[in-house]
PDB file of C-alpha atoms in Angstrom:
ATOM      1  CA  UNK O   1       0.886 -62.113 -26.147  1.00  0.00           C
ATOM      2  CA  UNK O   2      -1.106 -61.382 -23.019  1.00  0.00           C
ATOM      3  CA  UNK O   3       1.544 -58.947 -21.769  1.00  0.00           C
ATOM      4  CA  UNK O   4       1.650 -57.172 -25.139  1.00  0.00           C
ATOM      5  CA  UNK O   5      -2.137 -56.857 -25.196  1.00  0.00           C
ATOM      6  CA  UNK O   6      -2.144 -55.426 -21.670  1.00  0.00           C
ATOM      7  CA  UNK O   7       0.557 -52.936 -22.600  1.00  0.00           C
ATOM      8  CA  UNK O   8      -1.306 -51.847 -25.744  1.00  0.00           C
ATOM      9  CA  UNK O   9      -4.547 -51.513 -23.752  1.00  0.00           C
ATOM     10  CA  UNK O  10      -2.784 -49.450 -21.101  1.00  0.00           C
ATOM     11  CA  UNK O  11      -1.214 -47.232 -23.762  1.00  0.00           C
ATOM     12  CA  UNK O  12      -4.581 -46.701 -25.463  1.00  0.00           C
ATOM     13  CA  UNK O  13      -6.292 -45.781 -22.188  1.00  0.00           C
ATOM     14  CA  UNK O  14      -3.507 -43.333 -21.297  1.00  0.00           C
ATOM     15  CA  UNK O  15      -3.740 -41.805 -24.765  1.00  0.00           C
ATOM     16  CA  UNK O  16      -7.489 -41.301 -24.426  1.00  0.00           C
ATOM     17  CA  UNK O  17      -7.097 -39.730 -20.977  1.00  0.00           C
ATOM     18  CA  UNK O  18      -4.322 -37.432 -22.230  1.00  0.00           C
ATOM     19  CA  UNK O  19      -6.390 -36.372 -25.236  1.00  0.00           C
ATOM     20  CA  UNK O  20      -9.341 -35.582 -22.989  1.00  0.00           C
ATOM     21  CA  UNK O  21      -7.195 -33.435 -20.699  1.00  0.00           C
ATOM     22  CA  UNK O  22      -5.531 -31.714 -23.674  1.00  0.00           C
ATOM     23  CA  UNK O  23      -8.973 -30.848 -25.043  1.00  0.00           C
ATOM     24  CA  UNK O  24     -10.097 -29.610 -21.628  1.00  0.00           C
ATOM     25  CA  UNK O  25      -6.920 -27.536 -21.257  1.00  0.00           C
ATOM     26  CA  UNK O  26      -7.519 -25.923 -24.635  1.00  0.00           C
ATOM     27  CA  UNK O  27     -11.078 -25.105 -23.596  1.00  0.00           C
ATOM     28  CA  UNK O  28      -9.634 -23.279 -20.585  1.00  0.00           C
ATOM     29  CA  UNK O  29      -6.736 -21.557 -22.361  1.00  0.00           C
ATOM     30  CA  UNK O  30      -8.443 -20.397 -25.571  1.00  0.00           C
ATOM     31  CA  UNK O  31     -10.869 -17.959 -23.834  1.00  0.00           C
ATOM     32  CA  UNK O  32      -7.913 -16.323 -22.065  1.00  0.00           C
ATOM     33  CA  UNK O  33      -6.027 -16.023 -25.370  1.00  0.00           C
ATOM     34  CA  UNK O  34      -9.153 -14.566 -26.989  1.00  0.00           C
ATOM     35  CA  UNK O  35      -9.467 -11.986 -24.214  1.00  0.00           C
ATOM     36  CA  UNK O  36      -5.781 -11.085 -24.667  1.00  0.00           C
ATOM     37  CA  UNK O  37      -6.262 -10.732 -28.432  1.00  0.00           C
ATOM     38  CA  UNK O  38      -9.345  -8.515 -28.088  1.00  0.00           C
ATOM     39  CA  UNK O  39      -7.499  -6.270 -25.640  1.00  0.00           C
ATOM     40  CA  UNK O  40      -4.919  -5.549 -28.392  1.00  0.00           C
ATOM     41  CA  UNK O  41      -7.486  -5.098 -31.186  1.00  0.00           C
ATOM     42  CA  UNK O  42      -8.659  -1.760 -32.556  1.00  0.00           C
ATOM     43  CA  UNK O  43     -12.242  -0.938 -31.532  1.00  0.00           C
ATOM     44  CA  UNK O  44     -13.351  -0.223 -35.120  1.00  0.00           C
ATOM     45  CA  UNK O  45     -11.990  -3.608 -36.179  1.00  0.00           C
ATOM     46  CA  UNK O  46     -13.953  -5.332 -33.409  1.00  0.00           C
ATOM     47  CA  UNK O  47     -17.153  -3.581 -34.496  1.00  0.00           C
ATOM     48  CA  UNK O  48     -16.589  -4.476 -38.138  1.00  0.00           C
ATOM     49  CA  UNK O  49     -15.041  -7.954 -38.007  1.00  0.00           C
ATOM     50  CA  UNK O  50     -15.866  -9.324 -34.546  1.00  0.00           C
ATOM     51  CA  UNK O  51     -13.515 -11.293 -32.326  1.00  0.00           C
ATOM     52  CA  UNK O  52     -10.404 -13.109 -33.579  1.00  0.00           C
ATOM     53  CA  UNK O  53      -7.603 -15.019 -31.861  1.00  0.00           C
ATOM     54  CA  UNK O  54      -5.112 -12.933 -33.868  1.00  0.00           C
ATOM     55  CA  UNK O  55      -5.875  -9.180 -33.990  1.00  0.00           C
ATOM     56  CA  UNK O  56      -6.672  -7.966 -37.488  1.00  0.00           C
ATOM     57  CA  UNK O  57      -5.818  -4.376 -36.543  1.00  0.00           C
ATOM     58  CA  UNK O  58      -3.356  -4.176 -33.645  1.00  0.00           C
ATOM     59  CA  UNK O  59      -3.966  -1.396 -31.147  1.00  0.00           C
ATOM     60  CA  UNK O  60      -2.992  -0.583 -27.577  1.00  0.00           C
ATOM     61  CA  UNK O  61      -5.651   2.104 -27.164  1.00  0.00           C
ATOM     62  CA  UNK O  62      -7.576  -0.019 -24.655  1.00  0.00           C
ATOM     63  CA  UNK O  63      -4.552  -0.194 -22.352  1.00  0.00           C
ATOM     64  CA  UNK O  64      -3.783   3.492 -22.931  1.00  0.00           C
ATOM     65  CA  UNK O  65      -7.312   4.391 -21.838  1.00  0.00           C
ATOM     66  CA  UNK O  66      -7.166   2.218 -18.709  1.00  0.00           C
ATOM     67  CA  UNK O  67      -3.655   3.422 -17.826  1.00  0.00           C
ATOM     68  CA  UNK O  68      -4.382   7.073 -18.615  1.00  0.00           C
ATOM     69  CA  UNK O  69      -4.402   7.723 -14.865  1.00  0.00           C
ATOM     70  CA  UNK O  70      -1.172   5.804 -14.287  1.00  0.00           C
ATOM     71  CA  UNK O  71      -0.543   7.088 -10.771  1.00  0.00           C
ATOM     72  CA  UNK O  72      -4.044   6.034  -9.697  1.00  0.00           C
ATOM     73  CA  UNK O  73      -3.628   2.563 -11.185  1.00  0.00           C
ATOM     74  CA  UNK O  74      -0.203   2.113  -9.570  1.00  0.00           C
ATOM     75  CA  UNK O  75      -1.569   3.214  -6.207  1.00  0.00           C
ATOM     76  CA  UNK O  76      -4.439   0.722  -6.571  1.00  0.00           C
ATOM     77  CA  UNK O  77      -1.894  -2.005  -7.371  1.00  0.00           C
ATOM     78  CA  UNK O  78       0.058  -1.127  -4.229  1.00  0.00           C
ATOM     79  CA  UNK O  79      -3.081  -1.270  -2.083  1.00  0.00           C
ATOM     80  CA  UNK O  80      -4.158  -4.589  -3.592  1.00  0.00           C
ATOM     81  CA  UNK O  81      -0.714  -6.181  -3.291  1.00  0.00           C
ATOM     82  CA  UNK O  82      -0.369  -5.074   0.332  1.00  0.00           C
ATOM     83  CA  UNK O  83      -3.865  -6.267   1.267  1.00  0.00           C
ATOM     84  CA  UNK O  84      -3.319  -9.577  -0.548  1.00  0.00           C
ATOM     85  CA  UNK O  85       0.035 -10.304   1.105  1.00  0.00           C
ATOM     86  CA  UNK O  86      -0.957  -9.150   4.590  1.00  0.00           C
ATOM     87  CA  UNK O  87      -4.392 -10.724   4.346  1.00  0.00           C
ATOM     88  CA  UNK O  88      -3.186 -14.087   3.033  1.00  0.00           C
ATOM     89  CA  UNK O  89      -0.502 -14.327   5.740  1.00  0.00           C
ATOM     90  CA  UNK O  90      -2.920 -13.321   8.508  1.00  0.00           C
ATOM     91  CA  UNK O  91      -5.598 -15.648   7.169  1.00  0.00           C
ATOM     92  CA  UNK O  92      -3.166 -18.579   7.073  1.00  0.00           C
ATOM     93  CA  UNK O  93      -2.059 -17.906  10.635  1.00  0.00           C
ATOM     94  CA  UNK O  94      -5.541 -17.563  12.128  1.00  0.00           C
ATOM     95  CA  UNK O  95      -7.055 -20.387  10.067  1.00  0.00           C
ATOM     96  CA  UNK O  96      -4.252 -22.818  10.898  1.00  0.00           C
ATOM     97  CA  UNK O  97      -4.477 -22.043  14.630  1.00  0.00           C
ATOM     98  CA  UNK O  98      -8.238 -22.617  14.686  1.00  0.00           C
ATOM     99  CA  UNK O  99      -8.034 -25.737  12.520  1.00  0.00           C
ATOM    100  CA  UNK O 100      -5.252 -27.269  14.598  1.00  0.00           C
ATOM    101  CA  UNK O 101      -7.202 -26.776  17.820  1.00  0.00           C
ATOM    102  CA  UNK O 102     -10.325 -28.314  16.290  1.00  0.00           C
ATOM    103  CA  UNK O 103      -8.338 -31.295  15.002  1.00  0.00           C
ATOM    104  CA  UNK O 104      -7.116 -32.324  18.481  1.00  0.00           C
ATOM    105  CA  UNK O 105      -9.370 -34.781  20.266  1.00  0.00           C
ATOM    106  CA  UNK O 106      -8.356 -33.520  23.711  1.00  0.00           C
ATOM    107  CA  UNK O 107      -9.883 -30.055  23.129  1.00  0.00           C
ATOM    108  CA  UNK O 108     -13.149 -29.704  25.025  1.00  0.00           C
ATOM    109  CA  UNK O 109     -16.276 -28.554  23.193  1.00  0.00           C
ATOM    110  CA  UNK O 110     -14.538 -28.756  19.825  1.00  0.00           C
ATOM    111  CA  UNK O 111     -17.751 -30.162  18.345  1.00  0.00           C
ATOM    112  CA  UNK O 112     -19.799 -27.196  19.529  1.00  0.00           C
ATOM    113  CA  UNK O 113     -17.156 -24.732  18.336  1.00  0.00           C
ATOM    114  CA  UNK O 114     -17.026 -26.438  14.942  1.00  0.00           C
ATOM    115  CA  UNK O 115     -20.809 -26.158  14.693  1.00  0.00           C
ATOM    116  CA  UNK O 116     -20.717 -22.422  15.429  1.00  0.00           C
ATOM    117  CA  UNK O 117     -18.030 -21.878  12.803  1.00  0.00           C
ATOM    118  CA  UNK O 118     -19.658 -23.933  10.061  1.00  0.00           C
ATOM    119  CA  UNK O 119     -23.112 -22.531  10.886  1.00  0.00           C
ATOM    120  CA  UNK O 120     -21.992 -19.282   9.261  1.00  0.00           C
ATOM    121  CA  UNK O 121     -21.741 -21.046   5.885  1.00  0.00           C
ATOM    122  CA  UNK O 122     -25.548 -21.325   5.821  1.00  0.00           C
ATOM    123  CA  UNK O 123     -26.632 -18.226   7.751  1.00  0.00           C
ATOM    124  CA  UNK O 124     -25.324 -14.714   8.391  1.00  0.00           C
ATOM    125  CA  UNK O 125     -26.539 -11.554  10.040  1.00  0.00           C
ATOM    126  CA  UNK O 126     -27.350  -9.721   6.812  1.00  0.00           C
ATOM    127  CA  UNK O 127     -25.764  -6.822   4.968  1.00  0.00           C
ATOM    128  CA  UNK O 128     -27.376  -3.971   6.931  1.00  0.00           C
ATOM    129  CA  UNK O 129     -26.265  -5.161  10.417  1.00  0.00           C
ATOM    130  CA  UNK O 130     -22.832  -5.939   8.976  1.00  0.00           C
ATOM    131  CA  UNK O 131     -22.496  -2.399   7.617  1.00  0.00           C
ATOM    132  CA  UNK O 132     -23.697  -0.834  10.891  1.00  0.00           C
ATOM    133  CA  UNK O 133     -21.282  -2.971  12.919  1.00  0.00           C
ATOM    134  CA  UNK O 134     -18.276  -2.000  10.806  1.00  0.00           C
ATOM    135  CA  UNK O 135     -19.030   1.715  10.479  1.00  0.00           C
ATOM    136  CA  UNK O 136     -20.674   2.702  13.795  1.00  0.00           C
ATOM    137  CA  UNK O 137     -19.166   0.329  16.324  1.00  0.00           C
ATOM    138  CA  UNK O 138     -15.811  -0.859  14.935  1.00  0.00           C
ATOM    139  CA  UNK O 139     -15.078   2.442  13.117  1.00  0.00           C
ATOM    140  CA  UNK O 140     -13.212   0.661  10.337  1.00  0.00           C
ATOM    141  CA  UNK O 141     -14.635   2.648   7.431  1.00  0.00           C
ATOM    142  CA  UNK O 142     -11.960   4.064   5.098  1.00  0.00           C
ATOM    143  CA  UNK O 143      -9.197   1.879   6.547  1.00  0.00           C
ATOM    144  CA  UNK O 144      -7.063  -0.843   5.033  1.00  0.00           C
ATOM    145  CA  UNK O 145      -7.838  -3.034   8.024  1.00  0.00           C
ATOM    146  CA  UNK O 146     -11.418  -3.653   6.898  1.00  0.00           C
ATOM    147  CA  UNK O 147     -10.113  -4.924   3.536  1.00  0.00           C
ATOM    148  CA  UNK O 148      -8.026  -7.487   5.440  1.00  0.00           C
ATOM    149  CA  UNK O 149     -10.505  -8.503   8.152  1.00  0.00           C
ATOM    150  CA  UNK O 150     -13.373  -9.237   5.746  1.00  0.00           C
ATOM    151  CA  UNK O 151     -11.860 -12.446   4.329  1.00  0.00           C
ATOM    152  CA  UNK O 152      -9.655 -13.276   7.311  1.00  0.00           C
ATOM    153  CA  UNK O 153     -11.423 -16.523   8.260  1.00  0.00           C
ATOM    154  CA  UNK O 154     -13.300 -18.865   5.943  1.00  0.00           C
ATOM    155  CA  UNK O 155     -15.200 -21.842   7.401  1.00  0.00           C
ATOM    156  CA  UNK O 156     -14.449 -23.883   4.289  1.00  0.00           C
ATOM    157  CA  UNK O 157     -10.714 -23.249   4.630  1.00  0.00           C
ATOM    158  CA  UNK O 158     -10.890 -24.221   8.304  1.00  0.00           C
ATOM    159  CA  UNK O 159     -12.605 -27.471   7.380  1.00  0.00           C
ATOM    160  CA  UNK O 160      -9.991 -28.360   4.759  1.00  0.00           C
ATOM    161  CA  UNK O 161      -7.089 -27.538   7.055  1.00  0.00           C
ATOM    162  CA  UNK O 162      -8.652 -29.288  10.056  1.00  0.00           C
ATOM    163  CA  UNK O 163      -9.052 -32.511   8.077  1.00  0.00           C
ATOM    164  CA  UNK O 164      -5.443 -32.261   6.954  1.00  0.00           C
ATOM    165  CA  UNK O 165      -4.188 -31.818  10.527  1.00  0.00           C
ATOM    166  CA  UNK O 166      -6.089 -34.961  11.530  1.00  0.00           C
ATOM    167  CA  UNK O 167      -3.658 -36.944   9.339  1.00  0.00           C
ATOM    168  CA  UNK O 168      -0.629 -35.662  11.250  1.00  0.00           C
ATOM    169  CA  UNK O 169       0.487 -38.634  13.420  1.00  0.00           C
ATOM    170  CA  UNK O 170      -0.446 -38.121  17.055  1.00  0.00           C
ATOM    171  CA  UNK O 171       2.724 -39.952  18.105  1.00  0.00           C
ATOM    172  CA  UNK O 172       4.850 -37.058  16.819  1.00  0.00           C
ATOM    173  CA  UNK O 173       2.867 -34.527  18.851  1.00  0.00           C
ATOM    174  CA  UNK O 174       2.915 -36.731  21.947  1.00  0.00           C
ATOM    175  CA  UNK O 175       6.688 -37.192  21.639  1.00  0.00           C
ATOM    176  CA  UNK O 176       7.143 -33.425  21.481  1.00  0.00           C
ATOM    177  CA  UNK O 177       5.011 -32.971  24.588  1.00  0.00           C
ATOM    178  CA  UNK O 178       7.009 -35.605  26.469  1.00  0.00           C
ATOM    179  CA  UNK O 179      10.196 -33.721  25.556  1.00  0.00           C
ATOM    180  CA  UNK O 180       8.731 -30.576  27.130  1.00  0.00           C
ATOM    181  CA  UNK O 181       7.577 -28.780  24.018  1.00  0.00           C
ATOM    182  CA  UNK O 182       4.696 -26.358  24.532  1.00  0.00           C
ATOM    183  CA  UNK O 183       1.633 -26.239  22.308  1.00  0.00           C
ATOM    184  CA  UNK O 184       2.751 -23.220  20.275  1.00  0.00           C
ATOM    185  CA  UNK O 185       6.268 -24.592  19.791  1.00  0.00           C
ATOM    186  CA  UNK O 186       4.854 -27.959  18.738  1.00  0.00           C
ATOM    187  CA  UNK O 187       2.531 -26.264  16.306  1.00  0.00           C
ATOM    188  CA  UNK O 188       5.084 -23.941  14.697  1.00  0.00           C
ATOM    189  CA  UNK O 189       8.138 -26.234  14.787  1.00  0.00           C
ATOM    190  CA  UNK O 190       6.575 -29.641  14.088  1.00  0.00           C
ATOM    191  CA  UNK O 191       3.048 -29.426  12.665  1.00  0.00           C
ATOM    192  CA  UNK O 192       3.418 -26.528  10.213  1.00  0.00           C
ATOM    193  CA  UNK O 193       6.637 -27.806   8.527  1.00  0.00           C
ATOM    194  CA  UNK O 194       4.860 -31.036   7.526  1.00  0.00           C
ATOM    195  CA  UNK O 195       1.747 -29.163   6.374  1.00  0.00           C
ATOM    196  CA  UNK O 196       3.185 -27.374   3.342  1.00  0.00           C
ATOM    197  CA  UNK O 197       0.606 -28.774   0.851  1.00  0.00           C
ATOM    198  CA  UNK O 198      -2.432 -27.538   2.744  1.00  0.00           C
ATOM    199  CA  UNK O 199      -0.762 -24.230   3.616  1.00  0.00           C
ATOM    200  CA  UNK O 200      -0.012 -23.624  -0.066  1.00  0.00           C
ATOM    201  CA  UNK O 201      -3.570 -24.549  -1.036  1.00  0.00           C
ATOM    202  CA  UNK O 202      -5.279 -22.333   1.534  1.00  0.00           C
ATOM    203  CA  UNK O 203      -2.742 -19.581   0.833  1.00  0.00           C
ATOM    204  CA  UNK O 204      -3.739 -19.665  -2.833  1.00  0.00           C
ATOM    205  CA  UNK O 205      -7.448 -19.592  -1.964  1.00  0.00           C
ATOM    206  CA  UNK O 206      -6.949 -16.630   0.372  1.00  0.00           C
ATOM    207  CA  UNK O 207      -4.748 -14.733  -2.077  1.00  0.00           C
ATOM    208  CA  UNK O 208      -7.290 -15.068  -4.884  1.00  0.00           C
ATOM    209  CA  UNK O 209     -10.118 -14.028  -2.553  1.00  0.00           C
ATOM    210  CA  UNK O 210      -8.283 -10.881  -1.433  1.00  0.00           C
ATOM    211  CA  UNK O 211      -7.099 -10.033  -4.938  1.00  0.00           C
ATOM    212  CA  UNK O 212     -10.585 -10.303  -6.477  1.00  0.00           C
ATOM    213  CA  UNK O 213     -12.468  -8.552  -3.671  1.00  0.00           C
ATOM    214  CA  UNK O 214     -14.108  -5.340  -4.864  1.00  0.00           C
ATOM    215  CA  UNK O 215     -17.384  -5.487  -2.924  1.00  0.00           C
ATOM    216  CA  UNK O 216     -15.808  -4.620   0.431  1.00  0.00           C
ATOM    217  CA  UNK O 217     -14.115  -1.591  -1.107  1.00  0.00           C
ATOM    218  CA  UNK O 218     -17.400  -0.435  -2.647  1.00  0.00           C
ATOM    219  CA  UNK O 219     -19.114  -0.627   0.769  1.00  0.00           C
ATOM    220  CA  UNK O 220     -16.565   0.855   3.144  1.00  0.00           C
ATOM    221  CA  UNK O 221     -13.956   2.824   1.168  1.00  0.00           C
ATOM    222  CA  UNK O 222     -14.610   6.411   0.055  1.00  0.00           C
ATOM    223  CA  UNK O 223     -11.020   7.644   0.064  1.00  0.00           C
ATOM    224  CA  UNK O 224      -9.773   7.245  -3.514  1.00  0.00           C
ATOM    225  CA  UNK O 225      -6.233   6.632  -2.258  1.00  0.00           C
ATOM    226  CA  UNK O 226      -7.445   3.403  -0.633  1.00  0.00           C
ATOM    227  CA  UNK O 227      -9.220   2.006  -3.700  1.00  0.00           C
ATOM    228  CA  UNK O 228      -8.046  -1.482  -4.593  1.00  0.00           C
ATOM    229  CA  UNK O 229      -7.400  -2.563  -8.153  1.00  0.00           C
ATOM    230  CA  UNK O 230     -10.621  -4.492  -8.751  1.00  0.00           C
ATOM    231  CA  UNK O 231     -12.891  -1.696  -7.554  1.00  0.00           C
ATOM    232  CA  UNK O 232     -10.957   0.957  -9.470  1.00  0.00           C
ATOM    233  CA  UNK O 233     -11.157  -1.017 -12.714  1.00  0.00           C
ATOM    234  CA  UNK O 234     -14.852  -1.663 -12.117  1.00  0.00           C
ATOM    235  CA  UNK O 235     -15.376   2.084 -11.622  1.00  0.00           C
ATOM    236  CA  UNK O 236     -13.486   2.819 -14.852  1.00  0.00           C
ATOM    237  CA  UNK O 237     -15.709   0.383 -16.726  1.00  0.00           C
ATOM    238  CA  UNK O 238     -18.825   2.017 -15.267  1.00  0.00           C
ATOM    239  CA  UNK O 239     -17.604   5.424 -16.442  1.00  0.00           C
ATOM    240  CA  UNK O 240     -16.860   3.982 -19.873  1.00  0.00           C
ATOM    241  CA  UNK O 241     -20.351   2.496 -20.116  1.00  0.00           C
ATOM    242  CA  UNK O 242     -21.857   5.824 -19.104  1.00  0.00           C
ATOM    243  CA  UNK O 243     -19.892   7.738 -21.755  1.00  0.00           C
ATOM    244  CA  UNK O 244     -20.715   5.146 -24.401  1.00  0.00           C
ATOM    245  CA  UNK O 245     -24.458   5.258 -23.755  1.00  0.00           C
ATOM    246  CA  UNK O 246     -24.647   9.000 -23.089  1.00  0.00           C
ATOM    247  CA  UNK O 247     -22.564  10.648 -25.769  1.00  0.00           C
ATOM    248  CA  UNK O 248     -24.169  13.994 -25.002  1.00  0.00           C
ATOM    249  CA  UNK O 249     -22.547  13.913 -21.573  1.00  0.00           C
ATOM    250  CA  UNK O 250     -19.224  14.715 -23.185  1.00  0.00           C
ATOM    251  CA  UNK O 251     -19.288  17.441 -25.845  1.00  0.00           C
ATOM    252  CA  UNK O 252     -15.666  16.871 -26.746  1.00  0.00           C
ATOM    253  CA  UNK O 253     -16.368  13.244 -27.538  1.00  0.00           C
ATOM    254  CA  UNK O 254     -19.453  14.131 -29.545  1.00  0.00           C
ATOM    255  CA  UNK O 255     -17.675  16.783 -31.584  1.00  0.00           C
ATOM    256  CA  UNK O 256     -14.557  14.743 -32.213  1.00  0.00           C
ATOM    257  CA  UNK O 257     -16.579  11.553 -32.889  1.00  0.00           C
ATOM    258  CA  UNK O 258     -14.067   9.556 -30.894  1.00  0.00           C
ATOM    259  CA  UNK O 259     -14.715   5.826 -30.704  1.00  0.00           C
ATOM    260  CA  UNK O 260     -14.241   4.781 -27.104  1.00  0.00           C
ATOM    261  CA  UNK O 261     -12.349   1.519 -26.568  1.00  0.00           C
ATOM    262  CA  UNK O 262     -15.357  -0.343 -25.233  1.00  0.00           C
ATOM    263  CA  UNK O 263     -14.614  -4.036 -25.760  1.00  0.00           C
ATOM    264  CA  UNK O 264     -10.835  -3.665 -25.957  1.00  0.00           C
ATOM    265  CA  UNK O 265     -10.777  -1.682 -22.697  1.00  0.00           C
ATOM    266  CA  UNK O 266     -12.941  -4.277 -20.960  1.00  0.00           C
ATOM    267  CA  UNK O 267     -10.627  -7.077 -22.034  1.00  0.00           C
ATOM    268  CA  UNK O 268      -7.574  -5.011 -21.090  1.00  0.00           C
ATOM    269  CA  UNK O 269      -9.152  -4.639 -17.663  1.00  0.00           C
ATOM    270  CA  UNK O 270      -9.443  -8.423 -17.383  1.00  0.00           C
ATOM    271  CA  UNK O 271      -5.779  -8.901 -18.314  1.00  0.00           C
ATOM    272  CA  UNK O 272      -4.614  -6.269 -15.832  1.00  0.00           C
ATOM    273  CA  UNK O 273      -6.753  -7.831 -13.117  1.00  0.00           C
ATOM    274  CA  UNK O 274      -5.778 -11.488 -13.565  1.00  0.00           C
ATOM    275  CA  UNK O 275      -2.194 -11.020 -14.757  1.00  0.00           C
ATOM    276  CA  UNK O 276      -0.263 -10.953 -11.456  1.00  0.00           C
ATOM    277  CA  UNK O 277      -2.418 -13.387  -9.470  1.00  0.00           C
ATOM    278  CA  UNK O 278      -2.435 -16.036 -12.199  1.00  0.00           C
ATOM    279  CA  UNK O 279       1.339 -16.389 -11.773  1.00  0.00           C
ATOM    280  CA  UNK O 280       0.821 -17.841  -8.292  1.00  0.00           C
ATOM    281  CA  UNK O 281      -0.648 -21.120  -9.481  1.00  0.00           C
ATOM    282  CA  UNK O 282       2.433 -22.468 -11.334  1.00  0.00           C
ATOM    283  CA  UNK O 283       4.498 -21.812  -8.200  1.00  0.00           C
ATOM    284  CA  UNK O 284       2.065 -23.679  -5.936  1.00  0.00           C
ATOM    285  CA  UNK O 285       0.855 -26.339  -8.370  1.00  0.00           C
ATOM    286  CA  UNK O 286       2.840 -29.229  -6.890  1.00  0.00           C
ATOM    287  CA  UNK O 287       1.250 -28.606  -3.488  1.00  0.00           C
ATOM    288  CA  UNK O 288      -2.213 -27.639  -4.678  1.00  0.00           C
ATOM    289  CA  UNK O 289      -3.713 -31.038  -5.609  1.00  0.00           C
ATOM    290  CA  UNK O 290      -2.132 -32.832  -2.672  1.00  0.00           C
ATOM    291  CA  UNK O 291      -3.432 -30.270  -0.220  1.00  0.00           C
ATOM    292  CA  UNK O 292      -6.967 -30.551  -1.594  1.00  0.00           C
ATOM    293  CA  UNK O 293      -7.102 -34.338  -1.621  1.00  0.00           C
ATOM    294  CA  UNK O 294      -5.542 -34.874   1.783  1.00  0.00           C
ATOM    295  CA  UNK O 295      -7.751 -32.209   3.309  1.00  0.00           C
ATOM    296  CA  UNK O 296     -10.961 -33.614   1.865  1.00  0.00           C
ATOM    297  CA  UNK O 297     -10.732 -37.320   2.658  1.00  0.00           C
ATOM    298  CA  UNK O 298     -12.080 -37.251   6.193  1.00  0.00           C
ATOM    299  CA  UNK O 299     -14.875 -35.198   7.735  1.00  0.00           C
TER     300      UNK O 299
END
């Protein structure tokens, strides 16, 4: 009887936990489905009937408006994909090298270096000096390099990866050194292959940061051919807001009484922005949780 009661109690607790997570998952998924539905809903229907999970009047006008300059959108996608791939790879390389050095006890002044790195989480030089440094001294304005360098190193990512490297057995590294392996060979041939979880986790963080970055483009990019996707879509939404609130600014719109795809275009923008990057998580899911937990246990 005792075994049966324990089994029934365990089943009930698992059921409650599963129901809680199912409810939480629905709370996360339903807003995305609602955004997708609104993006395919006619603007007049939205104004008359509000939002619905299933479009009452199906329309692709929101996407047609956003994609009206197809070549510009495609070019922005190319810029964003290139910056995301190159930036995430470069960020992983630099972050892992710094974190590995800070995780080794034999490195002198690693405490002071760690302090200088993590100090930047709390304090920075300010926006004006940052802008002057990039434009006047580094001459990186209107270049793809500034889009990559901005998010190249994150102190938080260094901390997570450093704590993960601390769990790598020192005996393995010492054995490699005894066999004549240099530091770089040990790092690339021994340490990195066993660090897949944290590499996948930090890679996902970096990819999302690069993909969603529009502020850097708004500060330093004036050449329209170098606009990334997020900034271009934000500019399109600003133009749409201007036309919606200032109908007199466009006589053709005023005469034709055209209803601009306000809400549907905004939601279409969200879908276009999150669509590609959201596919990364299912590919990295099995490494994601492990990389976070192992990298956050020790300080």
